[in-house]
Coordinates of C-alpha atoms in Angstrom, one line a residue:
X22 CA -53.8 -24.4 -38.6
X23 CA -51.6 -22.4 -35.8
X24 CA -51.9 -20.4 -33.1
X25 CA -48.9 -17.9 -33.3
X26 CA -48.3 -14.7 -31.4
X27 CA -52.2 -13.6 -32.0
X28 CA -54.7 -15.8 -32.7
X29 CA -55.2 -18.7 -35.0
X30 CA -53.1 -18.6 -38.6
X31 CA -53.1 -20.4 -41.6
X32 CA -53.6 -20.3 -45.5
X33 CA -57.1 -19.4 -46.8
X34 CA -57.4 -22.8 -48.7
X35 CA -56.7 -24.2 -45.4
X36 CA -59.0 -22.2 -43.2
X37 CA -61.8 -21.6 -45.1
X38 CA -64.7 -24.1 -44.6
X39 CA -63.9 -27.2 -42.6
X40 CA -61.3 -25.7 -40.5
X41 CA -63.2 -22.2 -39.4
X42 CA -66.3 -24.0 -38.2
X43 CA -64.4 -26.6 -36.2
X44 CA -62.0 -23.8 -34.4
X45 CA -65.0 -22.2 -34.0
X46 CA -67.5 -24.8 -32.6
X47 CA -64.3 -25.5 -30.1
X48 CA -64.1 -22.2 -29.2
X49 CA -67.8 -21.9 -28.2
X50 CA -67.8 -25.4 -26.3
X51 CA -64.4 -23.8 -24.2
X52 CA -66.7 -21.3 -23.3
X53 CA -69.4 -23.2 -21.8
X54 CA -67.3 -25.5 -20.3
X55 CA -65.3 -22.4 -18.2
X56 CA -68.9 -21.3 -17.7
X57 CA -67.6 -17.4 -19.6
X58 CA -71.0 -17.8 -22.0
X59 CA -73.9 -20.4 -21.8
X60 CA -76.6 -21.1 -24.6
X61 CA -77.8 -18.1 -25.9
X62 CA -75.4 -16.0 -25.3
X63 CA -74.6 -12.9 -27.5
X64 CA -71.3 -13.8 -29.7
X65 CA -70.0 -10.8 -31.9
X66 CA -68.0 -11.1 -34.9
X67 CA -66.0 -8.5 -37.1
X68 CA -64.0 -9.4 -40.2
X69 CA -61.1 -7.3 -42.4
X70 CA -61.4 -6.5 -45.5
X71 CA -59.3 -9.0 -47.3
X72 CA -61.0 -11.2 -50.1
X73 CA -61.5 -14.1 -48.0
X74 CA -63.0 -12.7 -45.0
X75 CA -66.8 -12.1 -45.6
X76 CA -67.0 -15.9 -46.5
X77 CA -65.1 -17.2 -43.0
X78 CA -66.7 -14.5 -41.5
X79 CA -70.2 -16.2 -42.3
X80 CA -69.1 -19.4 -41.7
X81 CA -68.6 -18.8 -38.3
X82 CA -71.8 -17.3 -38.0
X83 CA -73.2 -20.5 -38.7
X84 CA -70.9 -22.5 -36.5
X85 CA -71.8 -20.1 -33.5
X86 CA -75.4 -20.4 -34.4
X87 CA -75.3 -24.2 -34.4
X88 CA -73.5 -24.4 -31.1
X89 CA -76.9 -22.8 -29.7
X90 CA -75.2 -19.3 -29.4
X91 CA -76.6 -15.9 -30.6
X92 CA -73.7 -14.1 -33.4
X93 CA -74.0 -10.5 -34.0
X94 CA -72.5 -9.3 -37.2
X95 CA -70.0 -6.4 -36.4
X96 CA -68.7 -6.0 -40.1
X97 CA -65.4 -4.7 -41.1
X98 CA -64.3 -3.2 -38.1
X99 CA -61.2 -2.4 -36.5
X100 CA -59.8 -5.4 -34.0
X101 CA -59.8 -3.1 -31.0
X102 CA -63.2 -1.9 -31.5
X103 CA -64.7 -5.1 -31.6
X104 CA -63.0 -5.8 -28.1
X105 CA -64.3 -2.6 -26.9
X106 CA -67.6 -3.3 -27.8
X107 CA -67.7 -7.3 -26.6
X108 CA -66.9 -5.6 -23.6
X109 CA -69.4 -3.3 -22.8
X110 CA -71.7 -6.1 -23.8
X111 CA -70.2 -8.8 -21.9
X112 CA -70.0 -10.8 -25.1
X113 CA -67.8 -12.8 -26.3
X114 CA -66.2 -12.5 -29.9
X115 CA -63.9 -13.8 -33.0
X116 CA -62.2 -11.5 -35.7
X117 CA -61.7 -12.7 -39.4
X118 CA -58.5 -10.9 -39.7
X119 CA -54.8 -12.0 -41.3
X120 CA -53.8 -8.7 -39.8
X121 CA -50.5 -7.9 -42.0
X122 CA -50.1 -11.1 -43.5
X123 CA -50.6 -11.5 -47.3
X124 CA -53.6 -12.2 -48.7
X125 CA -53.3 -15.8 -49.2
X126 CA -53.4 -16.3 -45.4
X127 CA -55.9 -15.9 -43.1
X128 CA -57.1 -16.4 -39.1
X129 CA -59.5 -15.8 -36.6
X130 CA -58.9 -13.8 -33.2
X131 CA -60.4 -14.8 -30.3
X132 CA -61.8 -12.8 -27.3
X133 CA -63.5 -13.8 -24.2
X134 CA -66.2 -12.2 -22.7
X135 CA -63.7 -10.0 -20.3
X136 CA -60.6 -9.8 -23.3
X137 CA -58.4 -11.8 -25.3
X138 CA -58.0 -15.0 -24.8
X139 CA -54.6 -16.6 -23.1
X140 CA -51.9 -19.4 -24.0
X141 CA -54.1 -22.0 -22.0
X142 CA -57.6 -21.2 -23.8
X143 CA -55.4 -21.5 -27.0
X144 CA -54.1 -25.2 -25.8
X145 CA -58.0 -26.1 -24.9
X146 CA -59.3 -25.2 -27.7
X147 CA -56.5 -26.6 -30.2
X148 CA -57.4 -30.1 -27.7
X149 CA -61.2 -30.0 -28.8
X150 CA -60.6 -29.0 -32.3
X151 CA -58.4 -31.7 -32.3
X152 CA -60.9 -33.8 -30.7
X153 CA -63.4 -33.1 -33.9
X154 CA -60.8 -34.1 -36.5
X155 CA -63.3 -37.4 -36.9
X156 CA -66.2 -35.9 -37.2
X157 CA -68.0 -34.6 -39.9
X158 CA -68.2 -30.8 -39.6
X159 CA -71.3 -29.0 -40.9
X160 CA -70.1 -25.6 -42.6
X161 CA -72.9 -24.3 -43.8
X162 CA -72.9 -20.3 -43.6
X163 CA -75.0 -18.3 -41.3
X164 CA -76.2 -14.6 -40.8
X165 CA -76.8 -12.5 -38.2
X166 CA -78.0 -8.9 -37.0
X167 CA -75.7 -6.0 -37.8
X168 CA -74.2 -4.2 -34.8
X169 CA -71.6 -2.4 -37.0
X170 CA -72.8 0.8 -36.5
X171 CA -72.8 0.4 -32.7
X172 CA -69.3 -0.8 -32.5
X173 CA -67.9 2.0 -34.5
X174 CA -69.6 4.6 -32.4
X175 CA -68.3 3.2 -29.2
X176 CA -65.1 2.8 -30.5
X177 CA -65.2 6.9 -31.8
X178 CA -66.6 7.8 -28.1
X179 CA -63.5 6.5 -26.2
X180 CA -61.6 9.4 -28.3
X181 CA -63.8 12.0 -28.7
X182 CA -63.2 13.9 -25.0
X183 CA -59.3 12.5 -24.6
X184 CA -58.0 15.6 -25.9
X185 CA -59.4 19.3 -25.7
X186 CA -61.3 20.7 -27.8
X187 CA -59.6 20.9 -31.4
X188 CA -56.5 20.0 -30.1
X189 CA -55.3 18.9 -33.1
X190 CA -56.0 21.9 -35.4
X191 CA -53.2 23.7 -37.2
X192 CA -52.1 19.6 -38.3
X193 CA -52.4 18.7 -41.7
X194 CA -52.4 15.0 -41.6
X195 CA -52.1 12.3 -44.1
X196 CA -54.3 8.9 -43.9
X197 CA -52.4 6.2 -45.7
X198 CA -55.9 4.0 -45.9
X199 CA -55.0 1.6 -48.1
X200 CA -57.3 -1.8 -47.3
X201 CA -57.1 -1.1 -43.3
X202 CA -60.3 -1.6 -42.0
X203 CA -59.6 1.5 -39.7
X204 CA -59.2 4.1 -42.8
X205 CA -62.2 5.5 -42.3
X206 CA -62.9 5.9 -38.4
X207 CA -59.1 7.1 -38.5
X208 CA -60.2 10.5 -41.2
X209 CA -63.2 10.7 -38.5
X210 CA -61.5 10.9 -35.5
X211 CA -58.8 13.2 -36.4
X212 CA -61.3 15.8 -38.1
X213 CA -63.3 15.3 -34.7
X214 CA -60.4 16.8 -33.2
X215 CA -59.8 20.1 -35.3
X216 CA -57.1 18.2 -38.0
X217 CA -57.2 18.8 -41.4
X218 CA -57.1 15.3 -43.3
X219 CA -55.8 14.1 -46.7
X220 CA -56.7 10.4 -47.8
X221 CA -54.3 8.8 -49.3
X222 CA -54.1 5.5 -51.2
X223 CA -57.3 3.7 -50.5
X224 CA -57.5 0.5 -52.2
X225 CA -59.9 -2.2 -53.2
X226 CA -57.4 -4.6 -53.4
X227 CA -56.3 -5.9 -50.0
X228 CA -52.4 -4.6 -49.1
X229 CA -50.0 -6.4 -46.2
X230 CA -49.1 -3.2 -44.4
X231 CA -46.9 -4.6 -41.7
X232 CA -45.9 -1.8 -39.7
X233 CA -43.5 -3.2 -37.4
X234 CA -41.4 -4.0 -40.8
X235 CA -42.5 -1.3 -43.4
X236 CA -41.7 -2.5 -47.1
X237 CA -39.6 -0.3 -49.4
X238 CA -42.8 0.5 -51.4
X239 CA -45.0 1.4 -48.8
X240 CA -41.5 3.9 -47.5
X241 CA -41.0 5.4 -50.9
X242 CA -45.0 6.4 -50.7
X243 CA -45.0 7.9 -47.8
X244 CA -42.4 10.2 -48.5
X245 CA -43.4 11.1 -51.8
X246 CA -46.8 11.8 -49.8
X247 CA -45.3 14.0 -47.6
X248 CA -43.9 16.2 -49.7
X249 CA -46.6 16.9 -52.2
X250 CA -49.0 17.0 -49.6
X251 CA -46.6 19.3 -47.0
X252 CA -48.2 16.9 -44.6
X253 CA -47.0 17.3 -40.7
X254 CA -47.4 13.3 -40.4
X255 CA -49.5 10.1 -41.9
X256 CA -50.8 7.8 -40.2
X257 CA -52.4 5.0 -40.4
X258 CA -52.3 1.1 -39.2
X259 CA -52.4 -2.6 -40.2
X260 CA -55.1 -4.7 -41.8
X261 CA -57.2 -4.8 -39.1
X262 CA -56.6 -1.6 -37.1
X263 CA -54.5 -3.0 -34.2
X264 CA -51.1 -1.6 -35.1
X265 CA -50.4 2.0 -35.3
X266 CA -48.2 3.8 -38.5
X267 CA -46.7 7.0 -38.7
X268 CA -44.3 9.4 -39.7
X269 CA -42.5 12.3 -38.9
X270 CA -42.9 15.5 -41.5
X271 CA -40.4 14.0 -44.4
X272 CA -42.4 10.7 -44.6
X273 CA -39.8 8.7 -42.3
X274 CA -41.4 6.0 -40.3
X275 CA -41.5 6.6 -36.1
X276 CA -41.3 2.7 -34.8
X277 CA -43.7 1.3 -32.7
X278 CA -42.1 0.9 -29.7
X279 CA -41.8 5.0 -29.9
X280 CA -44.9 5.6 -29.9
X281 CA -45.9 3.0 -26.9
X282 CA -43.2 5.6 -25.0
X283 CA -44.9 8.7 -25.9
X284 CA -48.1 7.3 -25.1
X285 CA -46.8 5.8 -21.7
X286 CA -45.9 10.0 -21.1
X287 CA -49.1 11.0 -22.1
X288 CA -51.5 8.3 -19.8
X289 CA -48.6 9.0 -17.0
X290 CA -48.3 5.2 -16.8
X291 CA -46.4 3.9 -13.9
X292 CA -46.2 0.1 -15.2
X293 CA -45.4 -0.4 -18.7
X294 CA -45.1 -3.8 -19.9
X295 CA -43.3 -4.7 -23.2
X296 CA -41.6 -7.0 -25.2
X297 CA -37.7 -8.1 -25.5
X298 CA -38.1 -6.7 -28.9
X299 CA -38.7 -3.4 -27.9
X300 CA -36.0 -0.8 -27.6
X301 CA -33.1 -1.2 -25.0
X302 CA -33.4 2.5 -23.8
X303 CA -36.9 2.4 -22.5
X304 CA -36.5 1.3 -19.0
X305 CA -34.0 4.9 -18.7
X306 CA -36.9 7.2 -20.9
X307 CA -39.4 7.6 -17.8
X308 CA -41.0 7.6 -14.5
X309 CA -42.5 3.5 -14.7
X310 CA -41.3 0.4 -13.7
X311 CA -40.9 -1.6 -16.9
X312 CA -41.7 -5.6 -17.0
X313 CA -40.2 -7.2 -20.5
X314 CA -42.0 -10.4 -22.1
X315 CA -41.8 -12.7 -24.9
X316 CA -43.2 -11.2 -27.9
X317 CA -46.9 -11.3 -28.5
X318 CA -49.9 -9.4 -27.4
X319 CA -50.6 -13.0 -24.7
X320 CA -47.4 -12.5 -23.5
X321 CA -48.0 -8.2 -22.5
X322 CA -51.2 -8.9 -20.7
X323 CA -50.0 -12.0 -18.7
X324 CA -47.2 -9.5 -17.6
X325 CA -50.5 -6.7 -17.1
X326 CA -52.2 -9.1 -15.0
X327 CA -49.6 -9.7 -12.9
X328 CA -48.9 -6.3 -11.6
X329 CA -52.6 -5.9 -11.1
X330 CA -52.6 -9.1 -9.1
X331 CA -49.7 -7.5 -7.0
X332 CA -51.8 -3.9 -6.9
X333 CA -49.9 -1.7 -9.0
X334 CA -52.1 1.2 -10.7
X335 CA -51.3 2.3 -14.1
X336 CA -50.9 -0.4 -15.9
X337 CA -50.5 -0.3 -19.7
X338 CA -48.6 -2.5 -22.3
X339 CA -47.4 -1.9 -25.6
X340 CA -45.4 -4.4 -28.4
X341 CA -42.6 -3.2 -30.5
X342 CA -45.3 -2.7 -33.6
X343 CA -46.9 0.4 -31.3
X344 CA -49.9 -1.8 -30.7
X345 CA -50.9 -0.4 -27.0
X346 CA -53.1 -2.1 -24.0
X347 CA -54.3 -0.5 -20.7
X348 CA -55.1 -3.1 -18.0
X349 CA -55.9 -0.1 -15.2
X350 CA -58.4 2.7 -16.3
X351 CA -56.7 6.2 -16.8
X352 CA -57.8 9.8 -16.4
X353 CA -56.2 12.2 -19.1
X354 CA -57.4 15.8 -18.5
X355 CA -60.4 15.1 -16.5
X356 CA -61.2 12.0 -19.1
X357 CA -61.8 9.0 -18.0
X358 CA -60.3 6.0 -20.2
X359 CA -61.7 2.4 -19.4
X360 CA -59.3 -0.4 -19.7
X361 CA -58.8 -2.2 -23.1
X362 CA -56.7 -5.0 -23.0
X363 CA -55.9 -5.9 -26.3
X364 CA -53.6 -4.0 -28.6
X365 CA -55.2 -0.8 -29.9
X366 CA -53.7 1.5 -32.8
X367 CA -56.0 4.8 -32.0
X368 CA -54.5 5.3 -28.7
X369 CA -50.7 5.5 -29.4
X370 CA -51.5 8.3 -32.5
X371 CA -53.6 10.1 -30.1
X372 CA -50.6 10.7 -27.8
X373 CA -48.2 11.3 -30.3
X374 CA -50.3 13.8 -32.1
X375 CA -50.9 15.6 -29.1
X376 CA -47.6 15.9 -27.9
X377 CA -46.7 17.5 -31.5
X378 CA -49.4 19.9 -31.5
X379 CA -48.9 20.7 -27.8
X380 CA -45.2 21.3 -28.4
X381 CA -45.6 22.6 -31.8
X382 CA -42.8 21.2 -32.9
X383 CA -41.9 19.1 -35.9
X384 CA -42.1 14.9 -35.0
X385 CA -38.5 14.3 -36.3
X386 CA -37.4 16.9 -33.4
X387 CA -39.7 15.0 -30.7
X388 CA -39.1 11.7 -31.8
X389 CA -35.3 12.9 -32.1
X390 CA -35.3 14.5 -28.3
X391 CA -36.1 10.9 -26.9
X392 CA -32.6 9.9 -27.7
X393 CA -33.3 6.1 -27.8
X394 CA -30.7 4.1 -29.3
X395 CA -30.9 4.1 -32.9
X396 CA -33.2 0.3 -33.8
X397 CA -34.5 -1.2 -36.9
X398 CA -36.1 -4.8 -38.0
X399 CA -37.1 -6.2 -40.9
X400 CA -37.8 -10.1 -42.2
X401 CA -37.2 -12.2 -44.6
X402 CA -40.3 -13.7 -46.3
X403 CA -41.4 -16.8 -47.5
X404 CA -38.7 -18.5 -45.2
X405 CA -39.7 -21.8 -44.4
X406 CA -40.6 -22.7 -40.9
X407 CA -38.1 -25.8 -40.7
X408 CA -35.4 -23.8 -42.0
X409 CA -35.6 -20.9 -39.3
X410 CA -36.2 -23.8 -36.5
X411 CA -33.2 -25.4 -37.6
X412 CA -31.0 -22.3 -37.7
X413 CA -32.3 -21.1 -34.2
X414 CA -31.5 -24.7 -33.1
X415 CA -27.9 -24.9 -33.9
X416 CA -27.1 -21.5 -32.5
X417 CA -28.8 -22.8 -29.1
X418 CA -26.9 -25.9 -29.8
X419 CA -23.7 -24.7 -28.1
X420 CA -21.9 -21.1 -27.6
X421 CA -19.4 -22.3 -30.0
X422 CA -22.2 -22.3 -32.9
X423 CA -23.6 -18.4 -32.2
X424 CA -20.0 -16.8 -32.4
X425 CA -18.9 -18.5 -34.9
X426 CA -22.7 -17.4 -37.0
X427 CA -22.3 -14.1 -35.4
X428 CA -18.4 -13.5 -36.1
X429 CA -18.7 -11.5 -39.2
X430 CA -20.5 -8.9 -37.1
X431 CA -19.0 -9.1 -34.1
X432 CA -17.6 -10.7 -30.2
X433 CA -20.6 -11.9 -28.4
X434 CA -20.6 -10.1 -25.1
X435 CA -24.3 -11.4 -23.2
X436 CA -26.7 -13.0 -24.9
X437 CA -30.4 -13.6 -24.2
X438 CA -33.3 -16.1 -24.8
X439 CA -36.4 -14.9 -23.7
X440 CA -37.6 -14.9 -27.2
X441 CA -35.3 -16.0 -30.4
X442 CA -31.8 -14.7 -29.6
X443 CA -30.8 -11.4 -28.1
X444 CA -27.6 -10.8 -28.4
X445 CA -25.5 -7.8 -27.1
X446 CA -21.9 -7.3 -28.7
X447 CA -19.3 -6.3 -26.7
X448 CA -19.5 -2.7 -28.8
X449 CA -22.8 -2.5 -27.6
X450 CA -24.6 -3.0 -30.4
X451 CA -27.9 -5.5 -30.5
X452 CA -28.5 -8.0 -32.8
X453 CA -32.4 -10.2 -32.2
X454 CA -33.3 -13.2 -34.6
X455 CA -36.3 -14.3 -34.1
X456 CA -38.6 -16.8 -36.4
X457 CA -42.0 -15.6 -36.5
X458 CA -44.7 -17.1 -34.1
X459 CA -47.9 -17.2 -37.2
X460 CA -46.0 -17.0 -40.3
X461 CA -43.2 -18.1 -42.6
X462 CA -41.0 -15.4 -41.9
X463 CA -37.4 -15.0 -40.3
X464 CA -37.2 -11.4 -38.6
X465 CA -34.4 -9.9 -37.1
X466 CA -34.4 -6.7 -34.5
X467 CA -31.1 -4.4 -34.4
X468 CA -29.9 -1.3 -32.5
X469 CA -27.1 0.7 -32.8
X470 CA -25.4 4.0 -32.0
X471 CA -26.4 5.8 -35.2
X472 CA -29.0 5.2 -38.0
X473 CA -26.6 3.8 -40.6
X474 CA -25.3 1.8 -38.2
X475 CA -28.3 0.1 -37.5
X476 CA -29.3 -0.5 -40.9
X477 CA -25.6 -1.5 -41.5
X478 CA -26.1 -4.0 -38.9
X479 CA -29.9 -5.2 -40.1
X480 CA -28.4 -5.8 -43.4
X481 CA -25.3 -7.4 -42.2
X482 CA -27.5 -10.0 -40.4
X483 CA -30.3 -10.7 -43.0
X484 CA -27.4 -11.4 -44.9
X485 CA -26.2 -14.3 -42.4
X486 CA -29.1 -16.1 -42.1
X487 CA -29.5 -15.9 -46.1
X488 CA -26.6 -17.5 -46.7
X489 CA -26.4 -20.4 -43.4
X490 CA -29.9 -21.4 -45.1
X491 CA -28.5 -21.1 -48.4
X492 CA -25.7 -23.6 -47.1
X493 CA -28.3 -25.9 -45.2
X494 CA -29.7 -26.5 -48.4
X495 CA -26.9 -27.3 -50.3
X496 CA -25.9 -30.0 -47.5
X497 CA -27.1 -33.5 -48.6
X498 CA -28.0 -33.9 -44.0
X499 CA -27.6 -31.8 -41.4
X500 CA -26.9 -31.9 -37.7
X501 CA -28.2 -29.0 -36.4

């Protein structure tokens, strides 16, 4: 098992059983150690919907309930939600969720009782689970009271008086539900706010929706969509409800790191704290100091916390996937919004959809008036960890290494390393590669000047490191 960019990772065979009940056990003893829960204590957990859930979900229970703590079920219920809820309570909590991951892979979130737990509680607890590897570990599955209803409300509550009264009507918006677990509090919310709503593709069947790297199935749905539907947008997020999705009118995705902008606008932010990955015209697009972080929702509210610690108001985050935090509280039109540090997919769609019914004008000609530079990402999957960790290594190796990798594409004109490569080339165009932190995947980040130019440039580099791993493996040793 891994911790990668949010929470702990791994495949289902791996996870379930043995492995859930030990990271969970060490979790709960971290806790009473740093004196943030004591016995008894209320622990709330919430699951996705993939296969595999229900049963770690339980399992947990158990663990929790054997390490003298008191587990409320929260059921299939979006990530943000069941922060939200922990809390109001003061509580504690884990979420079952792969997020966008296939189904063959699972993990567990973790959330202390005042937010998401940091780099050092992910170190502690990896040192006590490690500490248990001897042991015999008791998996038996538990249950617990349902709180599912509660959660949802609160969640639907933060919304319901952020925008005026039917603010939303004259939008007819698409929900692409698929297997999110935020497909039906999403239809909910919007019709609470005057839109009319067309679900679209719910399935049974669990679905990877990563929306920070939308597959070419997932794009040819949503336009088709569109225009049957004459929808004004769809929206909708990832497996479990932390990462926003949507589209203009003709079905084309808006990226993430968009809609953290639009939504930075809309709260009036005057911090806004972001990844490397996110787009390069950003810091020029508004009135708020920007702070840029390694990539990972840990990384955005170490950065938060930091310009609270220094006394800046207005604090809110966002990662290139639109997934948005607040570390101040906001008022938007005489409503108040209470901070929510942990990424959140309701909030960014909120602001976006206001801003297009406000302006009533079509989102290709908003998202169009921000003139950011033109950006795109995708990944390659089932790319095997040692493979990317040898291909970053040799470009680090020396500059010699990266131009001559980079050459078919272009002179090298800065370069940085906050997270994977960032390169600039001396046309101005950006190139990022960048393994993933929780999965085998190698993803690469590009901007440009124009839209074929960037996917020119995506393909152009998914093609490099296709074929300098298609070389490492026909090399008998390597060096790198």
């Amino acid at each position: 098992m891994k911790f990668g960019t949010s929470g702990l990772r791994g495949l289902v065979a791996a996870l379930e059983g043995r492995a859930s009940s030990l990271y969970t056990q060490a979790f709960a003893r971290h806790l009473i150690e740093t004196g943030a829960a004591k016995a008894g204590d209320v622990m709330l957990v919430g699951r996705d919907f993939r296969a595999s859930s229900p049963g770690i979900a339980a399992t947990v229970v158990g663990a929790l309930q054997r390490a003298g703590l008191s587990p409320v079920d929260c059921g299939a219920v979006p990530t943000p939600a069941l922060a939200l809820y922990g809390l109001k309570l003061g509580a504690a909590s884990l979420m079952v969720t792969g997020s966008h991951i296939p189904a063959d892979r699972n993990g567990i979130k973790f959330y202390r009782p005042d937010g998401e737990i940091d780099k050092q509680d992910e170190a502690r607890i990896g040192a006590i689970a490690a500490g248990f590897e001897e042991q015999e570990i008791d998996a038996t599955p538990g249950t617990a009271p349902d709180h599912s209803a509660e959660a949802e409300a609160l969640f639907l509550a933060r919304y319901a008086g952020l925008l005026p009264e039917r603010a939303l009507a004259g939008l007819r918006i698409g929900v692409y539900q698929h297997s999110t677990v935020a497909r039906d509090l999403l239809v909910t919310m919007l019709e609470g706010h005057g839109a009319d709503v067309v679900p679209l593709g719910r399935s049974a069947e669990f679905i990877p929706v990563d929306t920070e790297a939308v597959s070419t199935e997932t794009a040819a749905l949503l336009k088709g969509w569109a225009a049957e539907h004459k929808l004004d947008t769809i929206v909708s997020a990832d497996g479990d409800g932390d990462r926003p999705l949507m589209t203009d009118e003709t079905g084309e995705v808006l990226r993430g790191d968009l809609l953290g902008l639009i939504a930075a606008r809309f709260l009036e932010a005057k911090v806004v704290v972001t990844p490397v990955t996110s787009n390069s015209g950003i810091e020029a697009a508004g009135d708020f100091a920007v702070i840029r972080t390694k990539v990972g929702s840990p990384f955005v509210i170490a950065g938060m916390l930091e310009a609270l610690r220094t006394g800046k108001t207005g604090i809110m985050g966002f990662e290139a996937n639109g997934g948005l935090l607040t570390a101040s509280p906001f008022v938007v039109d005489g409503a108040s919004l209470d901070p929510l540090p942990t990424r959140d997919s309701f909030l960014p769609l909120v602001a976006a959809l206001s801003l297009a019914a406000a302006k009533k004008k079509p989102l290709s000609e908003i998202a169009a008036s921000f003139r950011l530079p033109f950006a795109a990402a995708d990944r390659l999957e089932d790319f095997p960890v040692e493979t990317s960790a040898a291909l970053m290594a040799h470009l680090r190796a020396s500059d010699d290494n990266l131009a001559t990798f980079l050459r078919p594409i272009g002179a090298i004109a800065d370069k940085s390393d906050i997270d994977g490569l960032r390169v600039r080339l001396d046309d101005g165009r950006i190139i990022h590669l960048r393994p993933s932190g929780n999965a085998p995947e190698m993803r690469c980040y590009v901007e440009a000047r124009t839209e074929d130019a960037a996917k020119a440039l995506l393909d152009q580099g998914l093609s490099l490191i296709r074929e300098w791993a298609g070389q490492r493996m026909l090399r008998p040793t390597t060096n790198e």
